[in-house]
Coordinates of C-alpha atoms and ligand atoms in Angstrom, one line a residue:
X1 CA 18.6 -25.8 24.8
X2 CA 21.0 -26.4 22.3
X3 CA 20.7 -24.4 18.7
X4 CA 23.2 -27.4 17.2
X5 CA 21.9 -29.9 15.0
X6 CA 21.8 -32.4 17.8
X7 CA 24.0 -35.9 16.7
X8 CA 24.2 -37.6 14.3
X9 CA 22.5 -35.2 12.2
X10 CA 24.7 -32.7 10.5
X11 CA 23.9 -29.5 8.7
X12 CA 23.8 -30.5 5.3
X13 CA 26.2 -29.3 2.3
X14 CA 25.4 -26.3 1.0
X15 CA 23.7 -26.8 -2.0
X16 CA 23.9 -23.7 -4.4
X17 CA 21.1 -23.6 -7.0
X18 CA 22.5 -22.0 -10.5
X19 CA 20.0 -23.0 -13.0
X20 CA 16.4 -22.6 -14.1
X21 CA 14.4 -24.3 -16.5
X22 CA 13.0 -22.6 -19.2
X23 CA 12.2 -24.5 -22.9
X24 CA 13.3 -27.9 -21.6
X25 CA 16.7 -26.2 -21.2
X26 CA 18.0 -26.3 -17.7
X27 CA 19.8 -22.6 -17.6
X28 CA 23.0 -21.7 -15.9
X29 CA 22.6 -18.4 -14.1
X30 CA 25.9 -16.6 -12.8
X31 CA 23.8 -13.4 -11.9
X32 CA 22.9 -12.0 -8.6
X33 CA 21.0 -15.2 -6.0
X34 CA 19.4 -15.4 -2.8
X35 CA 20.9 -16.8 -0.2
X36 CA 18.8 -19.6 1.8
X37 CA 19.4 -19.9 5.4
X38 CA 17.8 -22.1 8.1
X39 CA 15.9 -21.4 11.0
X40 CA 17.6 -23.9 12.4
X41 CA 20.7 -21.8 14.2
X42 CA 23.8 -22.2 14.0
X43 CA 26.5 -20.7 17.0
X44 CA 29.3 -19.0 16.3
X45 CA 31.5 -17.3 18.5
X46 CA 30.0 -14.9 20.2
X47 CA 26.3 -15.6 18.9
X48 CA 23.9 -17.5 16.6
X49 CA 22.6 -17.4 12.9
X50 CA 20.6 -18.8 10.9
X51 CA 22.5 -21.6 9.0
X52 CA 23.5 -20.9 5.5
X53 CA 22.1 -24.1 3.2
X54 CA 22.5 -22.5 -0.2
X55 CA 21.3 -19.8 -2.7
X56 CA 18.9 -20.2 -5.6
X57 CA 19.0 -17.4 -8.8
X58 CA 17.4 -14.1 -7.8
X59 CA 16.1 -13.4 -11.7
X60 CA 15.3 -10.6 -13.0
X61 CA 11.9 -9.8 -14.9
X62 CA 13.3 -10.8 -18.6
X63 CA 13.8 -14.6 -17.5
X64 CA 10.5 -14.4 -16.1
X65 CA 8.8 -12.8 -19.6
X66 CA 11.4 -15.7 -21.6
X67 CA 9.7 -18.8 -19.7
X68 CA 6.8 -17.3 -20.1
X69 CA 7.3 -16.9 -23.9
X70 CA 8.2 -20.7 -23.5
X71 CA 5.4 -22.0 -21.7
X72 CA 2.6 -19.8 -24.5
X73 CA 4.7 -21.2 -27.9
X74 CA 4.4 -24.7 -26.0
X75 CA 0.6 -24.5 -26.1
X76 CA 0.6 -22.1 -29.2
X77 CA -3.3 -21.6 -28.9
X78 CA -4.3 -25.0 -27.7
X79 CA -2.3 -26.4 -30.8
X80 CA 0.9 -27.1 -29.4
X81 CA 2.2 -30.6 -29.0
X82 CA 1.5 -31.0 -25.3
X83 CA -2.1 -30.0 -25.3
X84 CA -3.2 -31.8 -28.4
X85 CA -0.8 -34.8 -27.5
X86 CA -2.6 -38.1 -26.5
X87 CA -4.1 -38.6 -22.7
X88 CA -1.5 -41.9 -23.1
X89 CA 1.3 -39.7 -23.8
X90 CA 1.1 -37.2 -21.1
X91 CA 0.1 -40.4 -18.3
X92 CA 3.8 -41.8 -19.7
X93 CA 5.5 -38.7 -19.0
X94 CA 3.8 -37.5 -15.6
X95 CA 4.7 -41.9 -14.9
X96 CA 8.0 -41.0 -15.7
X97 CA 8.1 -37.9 -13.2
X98 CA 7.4 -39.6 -10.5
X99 CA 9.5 -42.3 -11.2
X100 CA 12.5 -39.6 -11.3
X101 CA 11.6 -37.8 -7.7
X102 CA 10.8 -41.0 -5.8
X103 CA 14.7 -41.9 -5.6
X104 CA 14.7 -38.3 -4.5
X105 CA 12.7 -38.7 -1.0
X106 CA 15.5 -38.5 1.9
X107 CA 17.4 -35.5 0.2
X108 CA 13.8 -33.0 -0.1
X109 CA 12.9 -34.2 3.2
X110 CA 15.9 -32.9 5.1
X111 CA 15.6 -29.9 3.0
X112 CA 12.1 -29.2 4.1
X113 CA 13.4 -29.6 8.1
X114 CA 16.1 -27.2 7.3
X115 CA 14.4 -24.5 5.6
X116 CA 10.8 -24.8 6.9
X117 CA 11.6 -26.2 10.2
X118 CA 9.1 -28.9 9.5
X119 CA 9.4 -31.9 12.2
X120 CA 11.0 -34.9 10.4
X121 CA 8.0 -36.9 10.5
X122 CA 5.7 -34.7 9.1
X123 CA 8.7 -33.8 6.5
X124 CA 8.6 -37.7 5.0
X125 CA 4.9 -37.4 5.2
X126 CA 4.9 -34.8 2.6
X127 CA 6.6 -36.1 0.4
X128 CA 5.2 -39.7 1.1
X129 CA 1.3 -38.0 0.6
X130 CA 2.4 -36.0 -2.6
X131 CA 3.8 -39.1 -4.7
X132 CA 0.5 -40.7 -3.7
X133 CA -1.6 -38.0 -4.8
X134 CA 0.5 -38.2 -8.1
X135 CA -0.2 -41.4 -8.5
X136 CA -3.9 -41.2 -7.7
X137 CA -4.3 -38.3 -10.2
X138 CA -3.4 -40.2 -13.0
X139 CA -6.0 -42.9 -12.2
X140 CA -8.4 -40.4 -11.7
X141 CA -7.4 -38.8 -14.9
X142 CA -8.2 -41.9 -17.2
X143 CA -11.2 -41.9 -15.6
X144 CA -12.0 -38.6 -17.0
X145 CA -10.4 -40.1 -20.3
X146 CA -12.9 -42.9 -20.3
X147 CA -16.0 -40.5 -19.4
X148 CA -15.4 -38.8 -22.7
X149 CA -14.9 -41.6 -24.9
X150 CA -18.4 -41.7 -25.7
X151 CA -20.8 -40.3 -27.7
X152 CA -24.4 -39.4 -26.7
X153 CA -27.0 -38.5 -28.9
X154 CA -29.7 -35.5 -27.1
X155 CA -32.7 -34.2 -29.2
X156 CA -31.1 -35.3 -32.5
X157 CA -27.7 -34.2 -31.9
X158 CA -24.7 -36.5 -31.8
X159 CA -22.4 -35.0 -29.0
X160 CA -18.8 -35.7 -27.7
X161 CA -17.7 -34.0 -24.4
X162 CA -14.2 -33.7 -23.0
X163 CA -12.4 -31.9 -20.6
X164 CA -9.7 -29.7 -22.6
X165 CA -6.8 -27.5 -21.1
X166 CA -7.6 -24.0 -20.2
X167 CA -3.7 -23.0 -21.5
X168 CA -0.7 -20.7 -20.2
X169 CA -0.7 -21.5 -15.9
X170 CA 1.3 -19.4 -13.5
X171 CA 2.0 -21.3 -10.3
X172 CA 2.7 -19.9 -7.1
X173 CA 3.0 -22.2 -3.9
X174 CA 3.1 -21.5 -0.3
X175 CA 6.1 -22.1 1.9
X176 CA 3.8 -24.6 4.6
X177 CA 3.5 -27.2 2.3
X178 CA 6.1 -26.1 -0.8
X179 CA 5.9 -29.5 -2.3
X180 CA 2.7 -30.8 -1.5
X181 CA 0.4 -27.6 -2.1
X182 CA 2.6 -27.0 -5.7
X183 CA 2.7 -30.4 -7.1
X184 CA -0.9 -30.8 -6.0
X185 CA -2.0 -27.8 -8.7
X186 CA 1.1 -27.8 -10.9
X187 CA 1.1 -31.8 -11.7
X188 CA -2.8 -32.0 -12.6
X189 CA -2.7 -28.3 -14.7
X190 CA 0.0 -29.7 -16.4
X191 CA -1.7 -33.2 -17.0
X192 CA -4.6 -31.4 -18.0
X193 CA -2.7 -30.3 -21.0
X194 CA -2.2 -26.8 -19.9
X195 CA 1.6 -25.5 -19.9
X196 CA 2.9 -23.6 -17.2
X197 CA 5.6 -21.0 -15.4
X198 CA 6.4 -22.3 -11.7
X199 CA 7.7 -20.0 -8.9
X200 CA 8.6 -21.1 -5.8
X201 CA 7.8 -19.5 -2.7
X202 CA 10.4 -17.4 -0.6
X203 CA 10.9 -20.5 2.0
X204 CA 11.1 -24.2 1.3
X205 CA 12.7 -23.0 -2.0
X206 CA 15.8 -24.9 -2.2
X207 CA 14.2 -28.3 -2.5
X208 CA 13.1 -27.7 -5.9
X209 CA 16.5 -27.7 -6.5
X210 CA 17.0 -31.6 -7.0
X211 CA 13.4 -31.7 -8.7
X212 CA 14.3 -29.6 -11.5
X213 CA 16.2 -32.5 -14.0
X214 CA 12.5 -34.5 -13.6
X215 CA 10.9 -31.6 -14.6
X216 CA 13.2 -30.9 -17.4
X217 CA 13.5 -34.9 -18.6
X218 CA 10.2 -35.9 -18.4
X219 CA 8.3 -33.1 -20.1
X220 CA 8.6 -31.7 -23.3
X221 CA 10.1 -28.5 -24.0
X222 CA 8.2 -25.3 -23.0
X223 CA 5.4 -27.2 -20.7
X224 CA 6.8 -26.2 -17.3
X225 CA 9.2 -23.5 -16.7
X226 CA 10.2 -22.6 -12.9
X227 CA 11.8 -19.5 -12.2
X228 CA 13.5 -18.3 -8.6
X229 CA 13.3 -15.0 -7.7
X230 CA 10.8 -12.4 -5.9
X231 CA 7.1 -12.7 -6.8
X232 CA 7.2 -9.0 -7.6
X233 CA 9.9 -9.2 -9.9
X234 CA 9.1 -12.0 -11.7
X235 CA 5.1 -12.7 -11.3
X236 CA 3.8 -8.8 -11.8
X237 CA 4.9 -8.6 -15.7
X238 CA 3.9 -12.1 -16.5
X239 CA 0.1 -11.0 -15.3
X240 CA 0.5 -7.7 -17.0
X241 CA 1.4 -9.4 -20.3
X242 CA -2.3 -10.3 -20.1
X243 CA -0.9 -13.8 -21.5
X244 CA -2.2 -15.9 -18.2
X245 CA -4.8 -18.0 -18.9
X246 CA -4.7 -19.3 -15.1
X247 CA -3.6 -18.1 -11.9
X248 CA -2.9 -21.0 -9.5
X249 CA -2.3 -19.5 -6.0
X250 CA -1.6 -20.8 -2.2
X251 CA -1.2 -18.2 -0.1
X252 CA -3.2 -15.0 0.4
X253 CA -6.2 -13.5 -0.8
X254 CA -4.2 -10.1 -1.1
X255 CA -1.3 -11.8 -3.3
X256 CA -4.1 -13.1 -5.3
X257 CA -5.8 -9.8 -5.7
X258 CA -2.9 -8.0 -6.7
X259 CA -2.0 -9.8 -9.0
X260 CA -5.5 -10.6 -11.1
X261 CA -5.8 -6.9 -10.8
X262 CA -2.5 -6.6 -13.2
X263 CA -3.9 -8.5 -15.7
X264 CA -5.7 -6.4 -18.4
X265 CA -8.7 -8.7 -19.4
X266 CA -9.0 -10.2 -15.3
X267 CA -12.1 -12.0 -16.2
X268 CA -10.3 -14.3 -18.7
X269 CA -8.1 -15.6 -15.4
X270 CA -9.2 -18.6 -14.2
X271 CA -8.3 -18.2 -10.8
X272 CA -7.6 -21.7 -8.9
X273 CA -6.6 -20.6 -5.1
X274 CA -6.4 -22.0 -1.4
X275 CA -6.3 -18.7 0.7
X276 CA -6.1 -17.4 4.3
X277 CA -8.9 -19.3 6.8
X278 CA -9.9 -18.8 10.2
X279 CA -11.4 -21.8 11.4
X280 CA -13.1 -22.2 14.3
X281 CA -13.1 -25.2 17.1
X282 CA -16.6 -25.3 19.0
X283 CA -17.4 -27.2 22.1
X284 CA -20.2 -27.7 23.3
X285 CA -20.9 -28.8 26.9
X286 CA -21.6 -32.6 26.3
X287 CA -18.5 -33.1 24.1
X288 CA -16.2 -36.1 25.3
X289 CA -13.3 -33.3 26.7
X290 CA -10.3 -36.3 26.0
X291 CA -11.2 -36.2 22.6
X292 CA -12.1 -32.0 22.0
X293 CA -8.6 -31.2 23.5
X294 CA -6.7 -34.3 21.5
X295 CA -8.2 -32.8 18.6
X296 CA -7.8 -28.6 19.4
X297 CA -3.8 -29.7 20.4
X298 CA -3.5 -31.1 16.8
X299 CA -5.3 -29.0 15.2
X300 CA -4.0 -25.7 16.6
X301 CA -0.3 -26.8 17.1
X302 CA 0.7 -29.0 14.2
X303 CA 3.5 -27.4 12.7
X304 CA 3.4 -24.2 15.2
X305 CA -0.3 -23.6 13.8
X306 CA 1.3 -22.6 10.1
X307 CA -1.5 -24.4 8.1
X308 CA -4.3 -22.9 6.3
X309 CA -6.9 -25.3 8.1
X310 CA -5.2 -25.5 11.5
X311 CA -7.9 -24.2 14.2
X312 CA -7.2 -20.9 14.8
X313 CA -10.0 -19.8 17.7
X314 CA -11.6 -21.9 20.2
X315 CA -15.2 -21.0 21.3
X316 CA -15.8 -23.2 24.3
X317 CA -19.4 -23.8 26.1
X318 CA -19.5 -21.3 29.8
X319 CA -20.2 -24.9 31.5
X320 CA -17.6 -26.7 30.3
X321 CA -14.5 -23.9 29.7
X322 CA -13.2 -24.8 33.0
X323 CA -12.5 -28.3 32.7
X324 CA -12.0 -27.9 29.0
X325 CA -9.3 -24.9 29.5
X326 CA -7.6 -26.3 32.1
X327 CA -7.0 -29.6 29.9
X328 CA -6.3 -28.0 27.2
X329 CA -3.4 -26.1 28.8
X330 CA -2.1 -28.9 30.2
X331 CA -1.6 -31.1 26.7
X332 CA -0.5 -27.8 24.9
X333 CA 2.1 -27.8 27.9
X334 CA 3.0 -31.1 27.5
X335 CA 4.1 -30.2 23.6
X336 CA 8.0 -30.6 23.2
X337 CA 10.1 -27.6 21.9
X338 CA 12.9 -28.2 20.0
X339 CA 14.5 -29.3 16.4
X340 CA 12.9 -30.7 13.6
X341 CA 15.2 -33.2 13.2
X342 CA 14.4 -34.9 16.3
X343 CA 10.6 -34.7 15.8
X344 CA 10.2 -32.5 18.0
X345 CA 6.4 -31.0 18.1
X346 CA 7.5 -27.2 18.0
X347 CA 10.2 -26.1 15.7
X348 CA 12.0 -22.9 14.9
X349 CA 9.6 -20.5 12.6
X350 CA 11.3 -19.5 9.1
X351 CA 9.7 -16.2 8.7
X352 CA 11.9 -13.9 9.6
X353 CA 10.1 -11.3 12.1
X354 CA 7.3 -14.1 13.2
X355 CA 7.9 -14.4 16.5
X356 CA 8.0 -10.7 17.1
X357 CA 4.4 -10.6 15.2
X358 CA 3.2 -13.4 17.6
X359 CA 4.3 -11.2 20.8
X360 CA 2.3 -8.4 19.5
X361 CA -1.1 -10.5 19.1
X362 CA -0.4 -11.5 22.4
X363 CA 0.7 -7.9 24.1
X364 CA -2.5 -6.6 22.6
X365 CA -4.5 -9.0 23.7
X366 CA -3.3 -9.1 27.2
X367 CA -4.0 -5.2 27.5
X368 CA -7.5 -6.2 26.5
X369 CA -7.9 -8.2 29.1
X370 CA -6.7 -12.0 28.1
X371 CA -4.2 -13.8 29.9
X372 CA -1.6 -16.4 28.7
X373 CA -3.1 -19.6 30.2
X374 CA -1.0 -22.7 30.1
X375 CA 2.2 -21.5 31.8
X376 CA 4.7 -22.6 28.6
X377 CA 3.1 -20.3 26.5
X378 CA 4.4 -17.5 24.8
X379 CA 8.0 -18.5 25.5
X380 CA 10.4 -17.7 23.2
X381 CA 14.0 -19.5 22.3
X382 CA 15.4 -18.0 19.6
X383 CA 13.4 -18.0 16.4
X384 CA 10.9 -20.8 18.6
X385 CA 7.5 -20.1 20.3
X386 CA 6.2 -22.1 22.8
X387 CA 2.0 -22.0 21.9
X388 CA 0.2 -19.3 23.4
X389 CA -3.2 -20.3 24.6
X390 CA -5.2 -16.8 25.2
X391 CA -8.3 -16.2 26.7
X392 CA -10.9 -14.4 27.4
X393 CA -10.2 -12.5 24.5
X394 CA -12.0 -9.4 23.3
X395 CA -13.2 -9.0 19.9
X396 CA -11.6 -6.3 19.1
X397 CA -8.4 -7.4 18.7
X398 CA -6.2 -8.5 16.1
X399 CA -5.5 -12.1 17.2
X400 CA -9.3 -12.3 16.9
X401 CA -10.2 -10.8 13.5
X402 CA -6.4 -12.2 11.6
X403 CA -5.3 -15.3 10.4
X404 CA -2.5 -15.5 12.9
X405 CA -0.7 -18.6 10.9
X406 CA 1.6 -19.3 13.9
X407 CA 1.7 -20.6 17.6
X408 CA -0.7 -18.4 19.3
X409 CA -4.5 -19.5 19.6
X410 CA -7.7 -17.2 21.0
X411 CA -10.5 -19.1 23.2
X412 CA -13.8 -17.4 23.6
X413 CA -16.7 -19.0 25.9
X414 CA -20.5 -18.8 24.9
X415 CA -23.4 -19.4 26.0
X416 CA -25.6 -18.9 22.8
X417 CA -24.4 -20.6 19.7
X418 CA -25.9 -17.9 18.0
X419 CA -23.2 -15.6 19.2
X420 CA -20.8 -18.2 17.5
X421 CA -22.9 -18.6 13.8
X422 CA -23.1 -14.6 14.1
X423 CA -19.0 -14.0 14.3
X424 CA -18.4 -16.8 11.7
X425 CA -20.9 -15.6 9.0
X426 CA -19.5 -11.7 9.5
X427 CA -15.8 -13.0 9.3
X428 CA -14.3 -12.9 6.0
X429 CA -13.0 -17.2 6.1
X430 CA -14.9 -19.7 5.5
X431 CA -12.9 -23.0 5.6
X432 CA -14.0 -25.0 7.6
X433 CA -15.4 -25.7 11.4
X434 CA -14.5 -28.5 13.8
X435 CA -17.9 -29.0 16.2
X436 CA -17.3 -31.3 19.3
X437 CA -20.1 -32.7 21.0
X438 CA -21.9 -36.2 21.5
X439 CA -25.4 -35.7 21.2
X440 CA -27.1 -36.2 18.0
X441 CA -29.6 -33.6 18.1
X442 CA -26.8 -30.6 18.9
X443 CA -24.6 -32.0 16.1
X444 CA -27.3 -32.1 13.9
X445 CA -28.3 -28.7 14.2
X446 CA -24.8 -27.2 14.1
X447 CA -24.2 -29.0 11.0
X448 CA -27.7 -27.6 9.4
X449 CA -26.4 -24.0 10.6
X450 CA -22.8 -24.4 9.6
X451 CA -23.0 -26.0 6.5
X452 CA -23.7 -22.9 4.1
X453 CA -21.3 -20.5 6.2
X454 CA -17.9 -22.6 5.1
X455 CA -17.3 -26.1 3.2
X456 CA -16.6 -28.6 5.7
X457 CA -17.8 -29.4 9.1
X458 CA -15.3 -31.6 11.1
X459 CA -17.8 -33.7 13.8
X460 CA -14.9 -34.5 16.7
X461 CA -12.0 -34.0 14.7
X462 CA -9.9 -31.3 13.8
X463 CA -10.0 -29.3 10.5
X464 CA -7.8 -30.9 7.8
X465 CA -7.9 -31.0 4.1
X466 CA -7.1 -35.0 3.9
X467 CA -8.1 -37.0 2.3
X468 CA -7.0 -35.9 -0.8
X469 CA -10.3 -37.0 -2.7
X470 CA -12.4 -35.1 -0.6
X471 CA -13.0 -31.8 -2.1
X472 CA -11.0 -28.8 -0.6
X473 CA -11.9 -25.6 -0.9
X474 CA -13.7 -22.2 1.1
X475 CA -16.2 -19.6 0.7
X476 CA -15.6 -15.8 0.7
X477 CA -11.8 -15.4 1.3
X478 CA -10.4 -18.5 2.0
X479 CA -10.4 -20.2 -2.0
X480 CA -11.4 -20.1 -5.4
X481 CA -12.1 -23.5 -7.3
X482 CA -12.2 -26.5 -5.7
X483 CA -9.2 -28.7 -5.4
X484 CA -9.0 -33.0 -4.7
X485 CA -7.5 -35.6 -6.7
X486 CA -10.6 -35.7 -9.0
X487 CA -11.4 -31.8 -9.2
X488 CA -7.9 -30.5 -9.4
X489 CA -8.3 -31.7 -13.0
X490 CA -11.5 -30.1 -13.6
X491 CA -10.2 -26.8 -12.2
X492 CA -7.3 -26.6 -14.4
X493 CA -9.8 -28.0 -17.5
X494 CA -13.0 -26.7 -19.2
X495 CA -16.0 -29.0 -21.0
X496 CA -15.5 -28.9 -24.8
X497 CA -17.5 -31.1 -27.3
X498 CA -18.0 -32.3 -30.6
X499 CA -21.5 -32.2 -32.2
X500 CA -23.8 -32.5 -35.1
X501 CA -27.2 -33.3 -36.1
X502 CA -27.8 -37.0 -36.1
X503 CA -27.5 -37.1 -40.1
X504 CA -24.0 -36.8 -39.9
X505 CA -23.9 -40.4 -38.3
X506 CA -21.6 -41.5 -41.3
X507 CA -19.4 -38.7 -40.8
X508 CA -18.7 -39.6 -37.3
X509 CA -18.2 -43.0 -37.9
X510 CA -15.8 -43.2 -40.1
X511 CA -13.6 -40.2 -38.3
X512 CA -13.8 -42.3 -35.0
X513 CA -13.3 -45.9 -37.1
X514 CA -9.8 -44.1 -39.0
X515 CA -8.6 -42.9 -36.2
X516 CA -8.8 -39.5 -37.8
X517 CA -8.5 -37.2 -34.5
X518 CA -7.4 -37.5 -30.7
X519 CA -10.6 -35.9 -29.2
X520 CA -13.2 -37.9 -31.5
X521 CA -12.1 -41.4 -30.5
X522 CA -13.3 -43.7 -28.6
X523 CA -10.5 -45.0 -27.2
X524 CA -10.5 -46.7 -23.6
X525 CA -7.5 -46.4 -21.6
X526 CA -7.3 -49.0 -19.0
Ligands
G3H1 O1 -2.0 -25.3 4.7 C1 -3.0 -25.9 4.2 C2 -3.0 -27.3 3.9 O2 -3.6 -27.6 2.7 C3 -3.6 -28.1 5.0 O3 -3.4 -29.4 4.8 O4 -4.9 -30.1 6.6 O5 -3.4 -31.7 5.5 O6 -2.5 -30.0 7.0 P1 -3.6 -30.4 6.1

């Protein structure tokens, strides 16, 4: 196996971020960086290393306290041009956005292969999915436009209801999806009115690079900020400020915890996160076994199991975990290993120190008493894993009890469902569940039983957040908020309203027919 790029794809120019965008100003920075390298290796003589593919600004805490500065004058109390500005406006500059990234495609896709190691397919399909999102937000958003363009009239009071920003934002993505988590919460926060400060995550950091003159042309100054550096640094004194109107989180329910806990008035945070999940795959004895093992190889493999709704345990019925693990071992087998830039399924892991954490959920199961079943698994080239399939694993182990986010899966058999509804309602995730059988009445009782222990139950299929106007969110520790193309907007937004006792009827007339204020109109966008 060859750790080259394999022809004709090259290792792309190194691309060294300088600046940051704070106040509409895109800032040079000639201070200490980070160096971004690839898990995709490159040899040298005598060894390997991860390729070099550029550097962004490692800040320090001031620049983070300055954008944030920025982003609070910009909504100056709610009175700032951006959140007062008409829903028109802000749907012409969010249409100009996305007018500016689309050219933009081909370059952020080979820079989310290089530095996430994300297969090239899936790569254009991120970006592909997010610039539809966009697009679907701002549809979605006149629609909440048009909902409040009108005026009801309850018990003798004439009342006006909109959804107005919440105000200052501090966005923090994940490195799985860097562009599609982010924009999916920054784009609609920012729509909403709100202004915000942006950090990118460690990894998948370097696309934002090319983004950042659409950002800085298409929105006035002061409404979004981004800011490289450690989340430490940079994100621990903007909380403290007690200035943050909204955290907006992908990641982990510690990061998320540490960092409301800085801020000194926590329950003013509106806290809009997509957290860690463990979500279980269960099959029951009648399920069609072609279809439960398509499903668990997609849903446990796709991009080396780093996604917060890939299936990460398999409980599988005593009379079918024969045929089913045997099956299942076989497809997972079948995966290829190898680069992202020739699609292959599983791709070097950018966190550095992964594959060492996967060997240890897999030593410790083993001394429990598991055993690597499909005979790829657990083989390691470089910074790659071939998927570990691990059963029968005890309960007291880690691989168990963690979100493992990474190419090693546990399989437990049952006999009772009861066992199964017991370990999901004492685990702290509630995602989402995948349930495969064909017989009516078992599905519908699973659903009745799983329905109020996480938030979506996947009949045959694999857990997945598409499509993006379903609602996506989790119980306990997996979110906060809901998120979709509709209620991304109502998370980053709270109900406000106009009234007054029906004798003011003249009042309200004549404000709406001078087109005296932006919230009391009845405008219709179309
Ligand atoms: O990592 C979490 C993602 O939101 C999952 O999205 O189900 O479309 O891969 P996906």
């Amino acid at each position: 196996m060859t750790h080259q790029p394999p022809a004709p794809y090259n290792v792309p120019s190194v691309l060294h971020g300088t600046r940051f965008l704070v106040n509409g100003h895109l800032e040079s920075w000639t201070g200490p960086s980070s160096e971004v390298r690839s898990p995709i290796m490159t040899e040298l003589d005598g060894g390997t290393e991860r390729t070099l593919l550029g550097s962004v600004p490692d800040l320090p805490a001031e620049e983070g306290i300055r954008a944030l500065e920025a982003a609070c004058d910009a909504y100056d109390h709610g009175r700032g041009q951006w959140p007062s500005s008409s829903a028109s406006d802000r749907i012409e500059a969010m249409e100009k956005f996305i007018s500016l990234i689309e050219p933009k495609r081909d370059q952020v896709a080979e820079l989310l292969m290089w530095e996430i190691g994300k297969k090239r397919s899936d790569a254009e399909k991120e970006f592909d999915r997010t610039i539809v999102y966009l697009k679907d937000t701002i549809e979605e958003y006149k629609n909440l436009h048009r909902e409040g363009s009108h005026i009801s009239q309850v018990s003798g009071v004439l009342a006006q209801i909109r959804r107005g920003p919440l105000g200052v934002v501090l966005c923090l993505g994940p490195f799985n999806y860097p562009l599609n988590e982010t924009f999916c919460v920054l784009l609609p926060a920012i729509l909403m009115g709100n202004t915000c400060v942006f950090k990118p995550a460690k990894y998948g950091v370097l696309l934002m690079v090319p983004l950042l003159e659409a950002f800085a042309e298409s929105f006035p100054p002061g409404v979004v900020n981004i800011v490289f550096g450690r989340g430490r640094t940079l994100a621990s004194p903007i909380m403290q400020s007690g200035r943050v109107d909204v955290l907006a989180l992908i990641g982990n329910s510690k990061s998320s915890n540490a960092l409301i806990s800085q801020h000194p008035k926590p329950n003013r945070v509106r806290q809009v996160l997509g957290l860690e999940a463990k979500n279980p795959a269960v099959v029951f004895p009648d399920a069609d076994l072609e279809l439960a093992v398509k499903e668990c190889v997609k849903g446990a493999w796709s991009f080396n199991g780093q996604r917060c709704t890939a299936l990460k345990v398999v409980y599988v019925h005593k009379d079918i975990r024969e045929k089913f693990l045997e099956a299942f071992a076989r497809a997972t087998d079948n995966l290829v290993m190898g680069s992202p830039l020739v699609d292959a399924d599983i791709t070097p892991l950018p966190e550095v120190g992964k594959v060492e954490a996967m060997q240890a959920y897999i030593d410790e199961a083993v001394q429990k008493g598991a055993s690597v079943i499909n005979g790829r698994g657990g083989t390691v080239e470089g910074n790659m894993m071939f998927p570990a399939i691990l059963y029968p694993v005890d309960r007291d182990t880690a691989i168990f009890k963690e979100e493992q986010f990474g190419p090693v899966c546990p399989v437990l058999e049952f006999d009772d469902f009861h066992d199964v509804l017991k370990d999901i309602a004492e685990s702290d995730y509630g995602q989402q569940v995948s349930v495969f059988t064909a017989n009516h009445e078992t599905a519908g009782r699973a659903i009745d039983q799983l329905v109020n222990q996480v938030c979506r139950v996947n009949l045959n299929a694999t857990c997945q957040r598409g499509p993006d106007t379903l609602p996506f969110t989790g119980r306990k520790d997996s979110a906060v908020s809901t998120l979709s193309v509709k209620a991304a907007l109502r998370s980053f937004s709270i109900r406000t309203l106009v009234a007054c006792n029906a004798s003011q009827k003249d009042l309200v007339e004549g404000i709406v027919a001078g087109g005296h204020s932006e919230f009391s109109s009845m405008n219709y966008l179309l």
